[in-house]
Amino acid sequence: MEKKLTTSLSEADLKLIEAAKQAALTAYAPYSQFHVGAAVLLSDGRIVKGSNQENKAYGSCVCAERVALLYATANYATTPPVSIAICAMQNNTYMVQPVTPCGECRQVLMEMQTRFQTPIRVVMYGTEHSLVATDASLLLPASF
């Protein structure tokens, strides 16, 4: 499969976006008011959700993507993640433009790809349009 950025969404992408939207509602974001949800599709069809969790000690905050990915691998250690959807909302409204993973999350995505030797499709949702990276390496071409 060719690595590319696209705006084309599959039925599986749409289902994963809905799970990410549900996850955003569970975010704990009293400081930023920026609620992020992520949903990870595992190779066996299971979907694992995560949301951002803030803390007054900023370095202790955890992004939604890492919550979902690390929960998935902690609980289903031999089942590769194949796709992740990410969405964000502020003031009870989903963001118009797609939200992309931070640098730490991009590195975790790359670690998962390396660990399982399987590309991870990254679906970044926005109400006007969404962006899809068919392989996480497109988001972090110079990873560790």
Coordinates of C-alpha atoms in Angstrom, one line a residue:
M1 CA 0.0 0.0 0.0
E2 CA 1.3 3.4 -0.9
K3 CA 1.8 5.9 2.0
K4 CA -0.3 9.0 1.4
L5 CA -2.3 11.8 3.0
T6 CA -5.9 11.9 1.9
T7 CA -9.3 13.2 2.8
S8 CA -11.1 10.0 1.8
L9 CA -13.0 8.3 4.7
S10 CA -14.1 4.7 4.7
E11 CA -17.0 3.3 6.7
A12 CA -14.5 2.0 9.2
D13 CA -13.1 5.5 9.5
L14 CA -16.5 6.9 10.2
K15 CA -17.3 4.4 12.9
L16 CA -13.9 5.1 14.5
I17 CA -14.6 8.9 14.4
E18 CA -17.9 8.3 16.2
A19 CA -16.1 6.4 18.9
A20 CA -13.5 9.2 19.2
K21 CA -16.3 11.8 19.5
Q22 CA -17.8 9.8 22.4
A23 CA -14.4 9.6 24.0
A24 CA -13.9 13.4 23.8
L25 CA -17.0 13.7 26.1
T26 CA -15.0 11.9 28.8
A27 CA -12.0 14.2 28.7
Y28 CA -10.8 15.9 31.9
A29 CA -9.7 19.3 30.7
P30 CA -10.5 21.9 33.3
Y31 CA -7.4 24.1 32.4
S32 CA -7.4 24.1 28.6
Q33 CA -11.1 23.4 28.0
F34 CA -9.8 21.5 25.0
H35 CA -11.4 18.0 25.0
V36 CA -9.7 15.4 22.8
G37 CA -11.0 11.9 22.1
A38 CA -9.2 9.0 20.4
A39 CA -10.4 5.6 19.3
V40 CA -8.0 2.8 18.3
L41 CA -9.1 0.0 16.0
L42 CA -7.3 -3.2 16.8
S43 CA -6.6 -5.9 14.2
D44 CA -9.3 -8.2 15.8
G45 CA -12.0 -5.5 15.3
R46 CA -12.0 -4.3 18.9
I47 CA -12.2 -0.5 19.5
V48 CA -10.4 1.1 22.5
K49 CA -11.2 4.7 23.4
G50 CA -9.2 7.3 25.3
S51 CA -9.5 11.0 26.2
N52 CA -7.0 13.6 27.4
Q53 CA -6.5 13.9 31.1
E54 CA -5.1 17.2 32.4
N55 CA -3.3 17.9 35.7
K56 CA -2.2 21.1 37.4
A57 CA 1.3 19.7 37.0
Y58 CA 1.3 20.2 33.2
G59 CA 3.9 17.5 32.6
S60 CA 1.6 14.9 34.2
C61 CA -1.1 15.5 31.5
V62 CA -1.7 12.7 29.1
C63 CA -3.1 13.1 25.5
A64 CA -6.1 11.1 24.3
E65 CA -4.0 9.3 21.7
R66 CA -1.5 7.9 24.2
V67 CA -4.3 7.0 26.7
A68 CA -6.0 4.9 24.0
L69 CA -2.9 3.4 22.5
L70 CA -1.2 2.5 25.8
Y71 CA -4.5 1.1 27.2
A72 CA -4.8 -1.1 24.1
T73 CA -1.3 -2.5 24.2
A74 CA -1.5 -3.0 28.0
N75 CA -4.7 -5.0 27.8
Y76 CA -4.3 -6.6 24.4
A77 CA -0.6 -6.9 24.2
T78 CA -0.4 -9.2 21.1
T79 CA -3.1 -7.4 19.1
P80 CA -1.8 -4.7 16.8
P81 CA -3.5 -1.4 16.4
V82 CA -4.3 -0.7 12.8
S83 CA -6.1 2.6 12.9
I84 CA -6.7 5.6 15.2
A85 CA -9.2 8.4 15.0
I86 CA -8.7 11.7 16.8
C87 CA -11.1 14.5 17.3
A88 CA -11.3 17.6 19.6
M89 CA -13.9 19.9 20.9
Q90 CA -14.0 23.3 22.6
N91 CA -17.1 25.0 24.1
N92 CA -19.1 21.8 23.3
T93 CA -18.4 22.1 19.6
Y94 CA -16.2 19.9 17.5
M95 CA -13.2 21.6 15.9
V96 CA -13.8 22.7 12.3
Q97 CA -10.2 21.8 11.2
P98 CA -8.7 18.4 11.9
V99 CA -6.5 18.1 15.0
T100 CA -3.2 16.4 14.6
P101 CA -1.3 14.4 17.2
C102 CA 1.4 16.2 19.2
G103 CA 5.1 15.2 18.8
E104 CA 5.0 12.8 21.8
C105 CA 1.9 11.0 20.4
R106 CA 3.5 10.8 16.9
Q107 CA 6.5 9.1 18.4
V108 CA 4.3 6.6 20.4
L109 CA 2.4 5.9 17.1
M110 CA 5.8 5.2 15.4
E111 CA 6.8 2.9 18.3
M112 CA 3.6 0.9 17.9
Q113 CA 4.2 0.6 14.1
T114 CA 7.7 -0.6 14.8
R115 CA 6.6 -3.0 17.6
F116 CA 3.9 -4.7 15.6
Q117 CA 5.5 -4.1 12.1
T118 CA 2.1 -2.9 10.9
P119 CA 1.2 0.6 9.6
I120 CA -1.2 2.6 11.6
R121 CA -3.8 4.6 9.7
V122 CA -4.3 8.0 11.4
V123 CA -7.7 9.7 10.9
M124 CA -7.8 13.3 12.1
Y125 CA -11.4 14.6 12.2
G126 CA -12.7 18.1 11.6
T127 CA -16.3 19.1 10.9
E128 CA -15.4 20.8 7.6
H129 CA -13.0 18.0 6.5
S130 CA -10.9 15.2 7.8
L131 CA -7.4 14.2 7.0
V132 CA -6.1 10.7 6.8
A133 CA -2.5 9.5 7.0
T134 CA -2.3 5.9 5.7
D135 CA 0.8 5.4 7.7
A136 CA 1.9 7.2 10.9
S137 CA 5.4 7.7 9.5
L138 CA 3.9 10.4 7.3
L139 CA 3.4 12.5 10.5
L140 CA 6.9 11.9 11.8
P141 CA 9.3 11.2 9.0
A142 CA 12.4 11.5 11.2
S143 CA 11.3 9.4 14.2
F144 CA 13.7 7.7 16.6

